[in-house]
Coordinates of C-alpha atoms in Angstrom, one line a residue:
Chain A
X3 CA 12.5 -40.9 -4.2
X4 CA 10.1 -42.4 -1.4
X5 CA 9.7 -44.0 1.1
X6 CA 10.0 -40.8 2.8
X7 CA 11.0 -41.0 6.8
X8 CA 11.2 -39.1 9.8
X9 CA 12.8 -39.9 12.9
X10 CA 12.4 -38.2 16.0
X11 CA 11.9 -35.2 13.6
X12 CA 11.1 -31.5 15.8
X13 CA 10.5 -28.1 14.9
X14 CA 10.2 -25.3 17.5
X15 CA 10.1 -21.3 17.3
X16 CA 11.6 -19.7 20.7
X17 CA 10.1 -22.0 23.5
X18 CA 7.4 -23.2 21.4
X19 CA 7.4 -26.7 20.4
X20 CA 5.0 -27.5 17.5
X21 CA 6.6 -30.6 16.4
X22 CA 7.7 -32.9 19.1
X23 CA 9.3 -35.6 18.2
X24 CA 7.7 -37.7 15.3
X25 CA 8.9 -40.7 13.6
X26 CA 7.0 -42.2 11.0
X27 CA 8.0 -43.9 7.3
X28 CA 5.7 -42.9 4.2
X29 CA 5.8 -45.2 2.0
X30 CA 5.1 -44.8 -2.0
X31 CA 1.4 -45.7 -3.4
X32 CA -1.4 -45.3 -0.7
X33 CA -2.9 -41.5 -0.8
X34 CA -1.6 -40.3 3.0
X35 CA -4.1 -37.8 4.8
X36 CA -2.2 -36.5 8.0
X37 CA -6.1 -35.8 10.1
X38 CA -5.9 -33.6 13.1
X39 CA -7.5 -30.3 15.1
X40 CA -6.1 -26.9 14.7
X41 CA -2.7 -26.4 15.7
X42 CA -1.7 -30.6 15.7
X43 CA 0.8 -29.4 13.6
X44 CA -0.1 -30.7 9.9
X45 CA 0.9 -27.6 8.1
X46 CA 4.1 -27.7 9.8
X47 CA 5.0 -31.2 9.6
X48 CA 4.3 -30.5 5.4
X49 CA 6.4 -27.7 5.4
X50 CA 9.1 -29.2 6.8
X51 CA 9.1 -32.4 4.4
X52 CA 8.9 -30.1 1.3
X53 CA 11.7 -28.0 2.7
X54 CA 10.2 -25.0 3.1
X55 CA 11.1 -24.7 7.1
X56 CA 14.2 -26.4 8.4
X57 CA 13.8 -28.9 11.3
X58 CA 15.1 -28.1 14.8
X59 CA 15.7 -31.3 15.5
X60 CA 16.0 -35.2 14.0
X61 CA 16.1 -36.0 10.0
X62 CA 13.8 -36.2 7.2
X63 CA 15.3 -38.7 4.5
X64 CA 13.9 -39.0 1.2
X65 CA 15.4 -43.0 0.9
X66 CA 15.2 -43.7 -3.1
X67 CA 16.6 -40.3 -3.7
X68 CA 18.9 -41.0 -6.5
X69 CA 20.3 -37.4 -6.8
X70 CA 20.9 -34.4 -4.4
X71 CA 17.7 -32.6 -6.1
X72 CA 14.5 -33.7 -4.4
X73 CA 12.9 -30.3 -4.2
X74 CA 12.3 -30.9 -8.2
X75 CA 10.3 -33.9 -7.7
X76 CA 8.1 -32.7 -5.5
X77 CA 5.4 -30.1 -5.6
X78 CA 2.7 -28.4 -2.7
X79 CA -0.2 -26.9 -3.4
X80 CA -1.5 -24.1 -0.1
X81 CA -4.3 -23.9 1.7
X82 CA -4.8 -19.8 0.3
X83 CA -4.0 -20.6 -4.4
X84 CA -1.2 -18.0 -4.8
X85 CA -1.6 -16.2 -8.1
X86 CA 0.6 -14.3 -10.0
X87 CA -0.5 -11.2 -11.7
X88 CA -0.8 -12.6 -14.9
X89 CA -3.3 -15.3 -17.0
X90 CA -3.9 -18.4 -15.7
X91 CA -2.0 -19.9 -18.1
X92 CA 1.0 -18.0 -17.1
X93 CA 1.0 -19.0 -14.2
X94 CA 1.5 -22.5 -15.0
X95 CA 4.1 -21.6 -17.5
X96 CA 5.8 -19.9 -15.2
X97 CA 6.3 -22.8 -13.0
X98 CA 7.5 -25.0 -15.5
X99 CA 10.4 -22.7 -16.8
X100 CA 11.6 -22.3 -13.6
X101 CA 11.6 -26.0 -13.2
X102 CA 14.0 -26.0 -16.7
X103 CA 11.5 -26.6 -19.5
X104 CA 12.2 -24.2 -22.7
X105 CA 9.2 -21.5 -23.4
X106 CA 7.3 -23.6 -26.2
X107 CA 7.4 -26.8 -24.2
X108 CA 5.9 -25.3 -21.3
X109 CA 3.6 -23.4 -23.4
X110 CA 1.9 -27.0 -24.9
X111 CA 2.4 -29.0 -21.4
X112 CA 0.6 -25.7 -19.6
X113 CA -2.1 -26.2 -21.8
X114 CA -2.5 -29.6 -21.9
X115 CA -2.7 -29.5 -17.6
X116 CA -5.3 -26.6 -18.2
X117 CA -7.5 -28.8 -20.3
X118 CA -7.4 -32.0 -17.5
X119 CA -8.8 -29.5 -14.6
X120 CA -11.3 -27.7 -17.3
X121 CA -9.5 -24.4 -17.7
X122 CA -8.7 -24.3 -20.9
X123 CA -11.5 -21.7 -21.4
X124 CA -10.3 -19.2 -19.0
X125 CA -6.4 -19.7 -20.1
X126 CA -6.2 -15.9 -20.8
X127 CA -8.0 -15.1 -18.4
X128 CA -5.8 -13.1 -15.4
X129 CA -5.4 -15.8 -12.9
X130 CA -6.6 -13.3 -9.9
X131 CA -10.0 -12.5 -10.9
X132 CA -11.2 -16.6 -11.2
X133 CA -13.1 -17.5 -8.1
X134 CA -11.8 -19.1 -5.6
X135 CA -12.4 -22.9 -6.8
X136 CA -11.1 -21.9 -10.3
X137 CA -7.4 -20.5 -8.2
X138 CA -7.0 -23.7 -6.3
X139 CA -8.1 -25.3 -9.4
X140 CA -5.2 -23.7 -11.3
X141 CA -3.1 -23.9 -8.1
X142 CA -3.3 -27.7 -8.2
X143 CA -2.7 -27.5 -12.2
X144 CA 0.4 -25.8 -11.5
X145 CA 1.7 -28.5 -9.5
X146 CA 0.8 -31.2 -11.3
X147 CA 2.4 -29.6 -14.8
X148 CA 5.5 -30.1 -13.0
X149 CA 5.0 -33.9 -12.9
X150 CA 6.4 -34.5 -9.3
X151 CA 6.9 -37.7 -7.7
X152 CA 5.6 -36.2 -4.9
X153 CA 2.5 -34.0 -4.3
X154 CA 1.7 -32.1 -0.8
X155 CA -1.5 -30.7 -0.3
X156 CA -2.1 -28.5 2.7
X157 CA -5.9 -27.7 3.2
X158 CA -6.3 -27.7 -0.2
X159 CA -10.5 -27.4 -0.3
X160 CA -10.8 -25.7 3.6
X161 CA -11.5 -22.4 1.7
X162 CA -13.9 -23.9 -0.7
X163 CA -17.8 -24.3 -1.2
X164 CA -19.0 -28.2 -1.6
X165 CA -19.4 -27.5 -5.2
X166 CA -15.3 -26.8 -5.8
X167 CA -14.7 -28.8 -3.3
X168 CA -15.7 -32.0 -5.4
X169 CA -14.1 -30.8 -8.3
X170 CA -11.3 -30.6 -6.4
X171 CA -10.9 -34.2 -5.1
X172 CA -11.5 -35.8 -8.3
X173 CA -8.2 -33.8 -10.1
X174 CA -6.7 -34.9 -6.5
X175 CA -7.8 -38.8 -7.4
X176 CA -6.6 -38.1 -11.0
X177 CA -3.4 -37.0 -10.0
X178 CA -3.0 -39.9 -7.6
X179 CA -4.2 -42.5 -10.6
X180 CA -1.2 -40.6 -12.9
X181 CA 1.1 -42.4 -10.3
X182 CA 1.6 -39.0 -8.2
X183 CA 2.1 -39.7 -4.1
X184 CA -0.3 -37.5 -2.5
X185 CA 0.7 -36.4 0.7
X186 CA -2.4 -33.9 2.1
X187 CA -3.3 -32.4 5.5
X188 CA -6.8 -32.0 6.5
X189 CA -9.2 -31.8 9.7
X190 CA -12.4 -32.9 8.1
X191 CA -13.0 -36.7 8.7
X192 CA -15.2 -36.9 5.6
X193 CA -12.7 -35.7 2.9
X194 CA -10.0 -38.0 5.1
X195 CA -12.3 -40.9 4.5
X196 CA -12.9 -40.3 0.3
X197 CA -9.4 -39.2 -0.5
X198 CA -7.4 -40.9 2.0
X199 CA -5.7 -44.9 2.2
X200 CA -3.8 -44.2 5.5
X201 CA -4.0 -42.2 8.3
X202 CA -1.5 -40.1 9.8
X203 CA -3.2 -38.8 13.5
X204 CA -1.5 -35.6 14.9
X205 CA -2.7 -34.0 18.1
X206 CA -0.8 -31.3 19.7
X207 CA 2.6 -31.5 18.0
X208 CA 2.7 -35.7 18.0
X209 CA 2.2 -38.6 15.8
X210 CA -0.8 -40.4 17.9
X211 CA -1.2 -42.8 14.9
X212 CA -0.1 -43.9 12.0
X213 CA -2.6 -46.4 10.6
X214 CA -5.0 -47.9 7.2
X215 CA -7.7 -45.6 6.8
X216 CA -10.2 -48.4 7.6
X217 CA -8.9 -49.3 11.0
X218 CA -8.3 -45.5 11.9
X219 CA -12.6 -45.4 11.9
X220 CA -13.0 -48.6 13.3
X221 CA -10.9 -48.9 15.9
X222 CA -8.8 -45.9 16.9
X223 CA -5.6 -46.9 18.8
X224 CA -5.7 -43.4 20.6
X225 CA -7.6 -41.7 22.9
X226 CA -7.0 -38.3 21.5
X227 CA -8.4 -39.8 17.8
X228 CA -11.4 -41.1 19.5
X229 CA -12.1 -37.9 20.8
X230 CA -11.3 -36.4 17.6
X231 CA -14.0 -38.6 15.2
X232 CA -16.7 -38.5 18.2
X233 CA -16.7 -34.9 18.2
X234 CA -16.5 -34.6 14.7
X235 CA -18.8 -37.1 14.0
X236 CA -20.8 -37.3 17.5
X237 CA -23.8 -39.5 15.7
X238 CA -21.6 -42.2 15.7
Chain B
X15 CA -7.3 42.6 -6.6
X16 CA -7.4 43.9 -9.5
X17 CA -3.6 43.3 -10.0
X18 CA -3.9 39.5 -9.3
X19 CA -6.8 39.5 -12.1
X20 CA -4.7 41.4 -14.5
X21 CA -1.9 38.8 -13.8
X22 CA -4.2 36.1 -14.3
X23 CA -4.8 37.5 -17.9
X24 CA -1.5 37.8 -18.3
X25 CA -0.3 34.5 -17.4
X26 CA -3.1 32.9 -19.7
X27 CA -1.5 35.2 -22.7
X28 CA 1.7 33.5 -21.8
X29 CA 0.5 30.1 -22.2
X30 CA -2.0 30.5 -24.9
X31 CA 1.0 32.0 -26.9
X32 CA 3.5 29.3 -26.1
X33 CA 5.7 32.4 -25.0
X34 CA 9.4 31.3 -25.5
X35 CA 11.0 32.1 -21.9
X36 CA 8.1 29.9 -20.5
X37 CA 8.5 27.4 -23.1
X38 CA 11.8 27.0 -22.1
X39 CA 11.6 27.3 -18.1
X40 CA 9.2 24.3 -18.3
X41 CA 11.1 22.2 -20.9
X42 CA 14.4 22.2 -18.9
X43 CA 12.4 21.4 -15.3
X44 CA 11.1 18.3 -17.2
X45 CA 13.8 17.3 -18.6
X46 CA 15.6 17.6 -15.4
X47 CA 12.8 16.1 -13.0
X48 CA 12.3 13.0 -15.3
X49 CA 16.2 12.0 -16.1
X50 CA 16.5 12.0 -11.9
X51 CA 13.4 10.0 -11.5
X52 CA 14.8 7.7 -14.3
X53 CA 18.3 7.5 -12.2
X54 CA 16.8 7.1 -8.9
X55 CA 14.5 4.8 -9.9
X56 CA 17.4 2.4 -11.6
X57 CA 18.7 3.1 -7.7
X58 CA 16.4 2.7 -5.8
X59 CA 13.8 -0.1 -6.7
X60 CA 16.6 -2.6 -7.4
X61 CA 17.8 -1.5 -3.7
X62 CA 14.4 -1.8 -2.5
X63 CA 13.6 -5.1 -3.9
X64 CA 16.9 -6.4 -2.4
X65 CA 15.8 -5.0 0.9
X66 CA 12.3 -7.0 1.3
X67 CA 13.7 -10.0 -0.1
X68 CA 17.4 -10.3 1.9
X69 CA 17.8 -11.1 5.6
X70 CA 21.0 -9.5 6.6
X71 CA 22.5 -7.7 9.6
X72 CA 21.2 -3.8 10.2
X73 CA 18.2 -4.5 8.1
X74 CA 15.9 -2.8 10.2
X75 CA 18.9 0.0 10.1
X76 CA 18.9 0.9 7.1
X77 CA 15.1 0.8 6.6
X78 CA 14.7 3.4 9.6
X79 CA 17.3 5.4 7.6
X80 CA 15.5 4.7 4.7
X81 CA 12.1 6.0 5.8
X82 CA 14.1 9.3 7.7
X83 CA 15.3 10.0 4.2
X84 CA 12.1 10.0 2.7
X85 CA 11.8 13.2 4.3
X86 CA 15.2 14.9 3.4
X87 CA 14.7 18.9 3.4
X88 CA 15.6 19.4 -0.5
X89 CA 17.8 22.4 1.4
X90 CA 19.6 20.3 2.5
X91 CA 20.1 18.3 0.1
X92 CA 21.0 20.7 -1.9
X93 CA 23.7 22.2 0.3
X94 CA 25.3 18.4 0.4
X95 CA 25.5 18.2 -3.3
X96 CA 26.5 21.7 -3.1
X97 CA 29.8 20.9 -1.0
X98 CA 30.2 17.6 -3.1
X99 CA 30.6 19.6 -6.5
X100 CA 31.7 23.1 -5.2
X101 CA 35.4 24.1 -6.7
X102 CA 37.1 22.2 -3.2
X103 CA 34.7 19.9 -3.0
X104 CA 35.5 16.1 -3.8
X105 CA 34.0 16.5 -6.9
X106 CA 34.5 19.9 -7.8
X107 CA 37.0 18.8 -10.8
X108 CA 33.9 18.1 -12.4
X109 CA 32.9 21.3 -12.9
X110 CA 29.3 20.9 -13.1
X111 CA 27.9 23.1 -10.3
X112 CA 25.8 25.7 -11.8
X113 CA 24.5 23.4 -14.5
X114 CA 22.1 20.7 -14.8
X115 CA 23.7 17.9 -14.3
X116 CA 23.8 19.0 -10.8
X117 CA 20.6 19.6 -10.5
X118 CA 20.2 16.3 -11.8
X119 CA 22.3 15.2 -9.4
X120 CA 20.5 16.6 -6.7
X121 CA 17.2 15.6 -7.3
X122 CA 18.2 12.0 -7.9
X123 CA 19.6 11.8 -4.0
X124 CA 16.3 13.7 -3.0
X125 CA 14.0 11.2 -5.0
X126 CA 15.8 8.1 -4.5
X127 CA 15.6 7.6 -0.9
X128 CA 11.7 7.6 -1.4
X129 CA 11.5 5.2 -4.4
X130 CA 13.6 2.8 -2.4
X131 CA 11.8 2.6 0.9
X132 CA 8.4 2.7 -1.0
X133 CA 9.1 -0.1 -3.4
X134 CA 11.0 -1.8 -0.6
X135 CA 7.2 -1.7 1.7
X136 CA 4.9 -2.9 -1.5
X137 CA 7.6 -5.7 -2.5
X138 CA 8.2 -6.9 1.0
X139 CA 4.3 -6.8 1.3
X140 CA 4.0 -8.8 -1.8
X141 CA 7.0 -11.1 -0.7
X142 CA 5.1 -12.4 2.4
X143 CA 2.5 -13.4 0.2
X144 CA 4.2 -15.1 -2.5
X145 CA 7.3 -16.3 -0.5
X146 CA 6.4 -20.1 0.3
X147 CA 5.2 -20.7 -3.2
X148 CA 8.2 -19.6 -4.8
X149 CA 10.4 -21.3 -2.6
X150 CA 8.0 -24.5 -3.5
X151 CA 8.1 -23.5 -7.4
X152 CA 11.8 -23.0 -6.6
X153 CA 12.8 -19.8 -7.4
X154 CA 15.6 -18.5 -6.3
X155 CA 16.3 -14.7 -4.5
X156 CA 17.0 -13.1 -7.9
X157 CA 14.2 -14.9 -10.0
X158 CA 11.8 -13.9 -7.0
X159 CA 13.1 -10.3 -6.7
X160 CA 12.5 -9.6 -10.7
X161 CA 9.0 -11.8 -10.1
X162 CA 7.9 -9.5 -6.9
X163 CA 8.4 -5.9 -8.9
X164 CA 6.5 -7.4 -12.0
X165 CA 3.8 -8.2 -10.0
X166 CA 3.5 -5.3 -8.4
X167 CA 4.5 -3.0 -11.3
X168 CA 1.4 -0.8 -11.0
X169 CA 1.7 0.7 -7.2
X170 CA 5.9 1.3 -8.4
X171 CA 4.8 3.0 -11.2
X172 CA 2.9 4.9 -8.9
X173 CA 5.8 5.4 -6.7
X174 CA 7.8 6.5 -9.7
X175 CA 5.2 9.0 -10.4
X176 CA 5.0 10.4 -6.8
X177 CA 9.1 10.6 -7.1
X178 CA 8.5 12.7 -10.3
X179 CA 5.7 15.1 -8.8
X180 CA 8.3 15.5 -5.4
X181 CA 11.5 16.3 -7.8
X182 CA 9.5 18.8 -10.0
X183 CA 7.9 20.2 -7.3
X184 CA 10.8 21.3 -5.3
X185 CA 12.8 24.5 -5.0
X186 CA 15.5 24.3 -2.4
X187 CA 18.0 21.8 -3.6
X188 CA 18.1 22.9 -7.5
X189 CA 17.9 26.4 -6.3
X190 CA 21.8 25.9 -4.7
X191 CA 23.4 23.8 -7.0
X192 CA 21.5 24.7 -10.1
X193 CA 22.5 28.9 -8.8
X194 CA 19.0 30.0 -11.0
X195 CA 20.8 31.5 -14.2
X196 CA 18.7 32.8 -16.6
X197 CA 18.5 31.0 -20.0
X198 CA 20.5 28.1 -18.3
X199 CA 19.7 26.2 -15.1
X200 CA 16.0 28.1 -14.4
X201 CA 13.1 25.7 -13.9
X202 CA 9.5 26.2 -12.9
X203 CA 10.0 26.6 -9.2
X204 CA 12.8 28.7 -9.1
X205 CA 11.4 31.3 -11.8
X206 CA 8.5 31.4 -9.8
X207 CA 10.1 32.3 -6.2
X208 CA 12.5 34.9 -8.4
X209 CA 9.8 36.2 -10.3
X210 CA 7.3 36.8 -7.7
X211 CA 10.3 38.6 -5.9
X212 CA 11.2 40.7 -8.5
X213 CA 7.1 41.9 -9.0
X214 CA 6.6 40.2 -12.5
X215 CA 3.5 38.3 -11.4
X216 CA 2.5 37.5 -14.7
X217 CA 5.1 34.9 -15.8
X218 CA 5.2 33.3 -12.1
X219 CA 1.3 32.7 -12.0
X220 CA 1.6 31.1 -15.4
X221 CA 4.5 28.6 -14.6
X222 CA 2.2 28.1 -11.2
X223 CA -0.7 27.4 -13.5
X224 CA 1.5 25.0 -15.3
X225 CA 2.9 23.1 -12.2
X226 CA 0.0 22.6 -10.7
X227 CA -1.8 21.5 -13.9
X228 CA 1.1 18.9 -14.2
X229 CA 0.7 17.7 -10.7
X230 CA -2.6 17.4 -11.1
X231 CA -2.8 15.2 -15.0
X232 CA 0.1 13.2 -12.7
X233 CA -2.6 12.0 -10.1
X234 CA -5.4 11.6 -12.5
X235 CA -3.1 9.1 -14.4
X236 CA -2.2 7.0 -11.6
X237 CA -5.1 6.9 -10.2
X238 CA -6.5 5.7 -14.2
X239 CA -3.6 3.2 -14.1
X240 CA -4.6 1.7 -10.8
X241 CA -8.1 1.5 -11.4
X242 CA -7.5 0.0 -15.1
X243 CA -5.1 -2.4 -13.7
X244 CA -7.2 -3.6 -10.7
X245 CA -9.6 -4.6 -12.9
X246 CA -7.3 -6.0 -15.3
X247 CA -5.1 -8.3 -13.1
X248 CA -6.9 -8.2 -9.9

């Protein structure tokens, strides 16, 4: 269903405008990493593509959408894993049989997902008492068991310990080498360099740049993400 | 004080010896306490759960009615239901005042009030949590709705349980429309205001010794619930 495109796309509450204006075209392939402070407006900007918030203004199109349904081929994984209270392998199943699949389908594909990001040993576990890694583990399990086209991460690891964190970006870079688009928000520069191929820079509501992730460190077209590496990275 | 102790003994001879009047008092206040907690719980959680999931007009309304009726005098109550089913009333062709289907009746609009604006605070609570991803997981209002009250299936069944302890705790309302006949629409509460008026201390102490007994096993369990299910699901 990608490229995915926005043009001149908005969102504001009241008088508040926390998307201003942005017009950009995501293409399928490259794992995008939209980098920026606090309150640039990532979270939004991903909300608004996966549908969950309605823009105030401008379009979202999702060009090689061959049916009305494009909510089913994508999937988002939050910053804060919600669990349901019931085992970890419920939870997966749930997601699948509200996507359509028949009880004993979801059952083996649930399992299957489980094994890939090393819970299989803690499938009856209740999904609320794993640790925090283990939930976004299972969160990201979830998502991918629904085997969307497109995958939006929001934060994913920004809760985590370095430990989960790593375990965390390799299912990330094995969902992207199953053919997934990953489509993730973060504001640290080192998990934007591993896990990122471009660069989508948001400061205050805007797109400052949309660029390979390579040139984005090199040569910064904005002053805002010049600011933003040097005082992230101020031994540079 | 010597009187009160020799009522104590009584009231234990009473219950030791499964006397028959007491038997019976307490059997009909159960069975009319948990058939209107059943009712106003098919009531009111589906009403609360559509509540903290809808977005309507008068939504705030009709949860600041909600939360006034939690605290409905059962008096009251009673005298509405009382109107309702009397011989003129709009239901009076019925026939059923002075029996306990009112009392059912009565109870049920006393309770369900409260299991409604409870279950609609937990759910909504819940809701705020879970709403994004089940919107992302795409689940719709209904799917959501049946997900949010088994989720949070341990604090309603605690609300259930408060809604039981209220209904067969209270006096007023089953007093009027139930009219306290003997043999026929006398529970717990009502024996013990008439008893303790008419002097027979004995019998009122030991349906008081009863009541309070259930109230308390009633709290123990939900608190063994919550605690069992905390560490169970988290």
């Amino acid at each position: 269903m990608l490229p995915l495109e926005f043009s001149d796309l908005s969102y504001a509450v009241g008088d508040t405008r926390i998307i201003r204006g942005i017009s950009a075209r995501i293409e399928a392939g490259p794992r995008t990493v939209i980098l920026g402070p606090n309150g640039a407006g990532k979270s939004v900007l991903m909300r608004l593509c996966h549908g969950l918030l309605i823009p105030t203004g401008g379009r979202i199109t999702w060009h090689g959408a061959r049916n009305g349904d494009v909510r089913r081929h994508q999937a988002m994984v939050f910053q804060r894993p919600v669990m349901l209270r019931r085992s970890a392998l419920a939870n997966v199943v749930y997601g699948l049989e509200l996507a359509g699949k028949s009880r004993r389908e979801s059952g083996l594909r649930a399992m299957d997902v489980l094994e890939v990001v090393g819970l299989a040993p803690y499938a009856t576990r209740p999904a609320r008492v794993l640790s925090g890694g283990e939930q976004q583990r299972l969160a990201l399990a979830r998502a991918w068991a629904l085997g969307p086209e497109v995958l939006f991460l929001d934060e994913p690891t920004a809760n985590l310990d370095p430990s989960a964190t790593h375990d965390i970006e390799n299912i990330i870079n094995a969902i992207h080498a199953s053919g997934t688009k990953v489509i993730m928000t973060t504001h640290n520069l080192g998990q934007a360099r591993r896990l990122g191929d471009e660069i989508l820079f948001m400061s205050n509501g805007r797109l400052m740049e949309h660029t390979p992730i390579d040139r984005f460190f090199r040569e910064p077209a904005s002053a805002e993400a010049a600011a933003f590496i040097k005082g992230e990275l101020p031994w540079q | 004080m010597n009187s009160l102790g020799e009522a104590f003994i009584a009231a234990w001879q009473l219950l030791a010896g499964f006397d028959a009047e007491l038997a019976q008092v307490v059997g009909l206040s159960l069975q009319v306490s948990i058939t209107a907690v059943l009712i106003a719980t098919l009531i009111g959680l589906p009403l609360g759960a559509t509540i903290a999931v809808e977005r309507f007009r008068g939504r705030q309304m009709l949860i600041v009615l909600l939360n006034a009726l939690m605290g409905l005098p059962p008096v009251v109550v009673g005298l509405l239901v009382y109107l309702l089913l009397s011989r003129a009333g709009p239901l009076g062709s019925l026939g059923i005042l002075f029996t306990p289907q009112a009392m059912i009746i009565a109870q049920t609009v006393l309770i369900a009030p409260i299991i409604a604006a409870l279950s609609r605070q937990t759910i909504e609570d819940a809701w705020r949590e879970y709403e994004e991803q089940l919107r992302s997981l795409g689940a719709r209002r209904l799917t959501a709705g049946m997900t949010l009250i088994w989720d949070t299936r341990f604090s309603l069944l605690t609300i259930v349980l408060a809604g039981f302890g209220r209904a067969v705790a209270e006096v007023g309302a089953v007093m009027i429309v139930g009219g306290n006949i003997d043999g026929v629409t006398r529970v717990m509460t009502t024996t013990i205001a008439l008893e303790t008026s008419k002097g027979d201390l004995p019998l009122a102490l030991g349906l008081g010794i009863v009541l309070i007994s259930l109230v308390v096993v009633l709290n123990a369990l939900v608190a063994v619930i919550r605690e069992a299910a905390l560490r169970r699901y988290g």
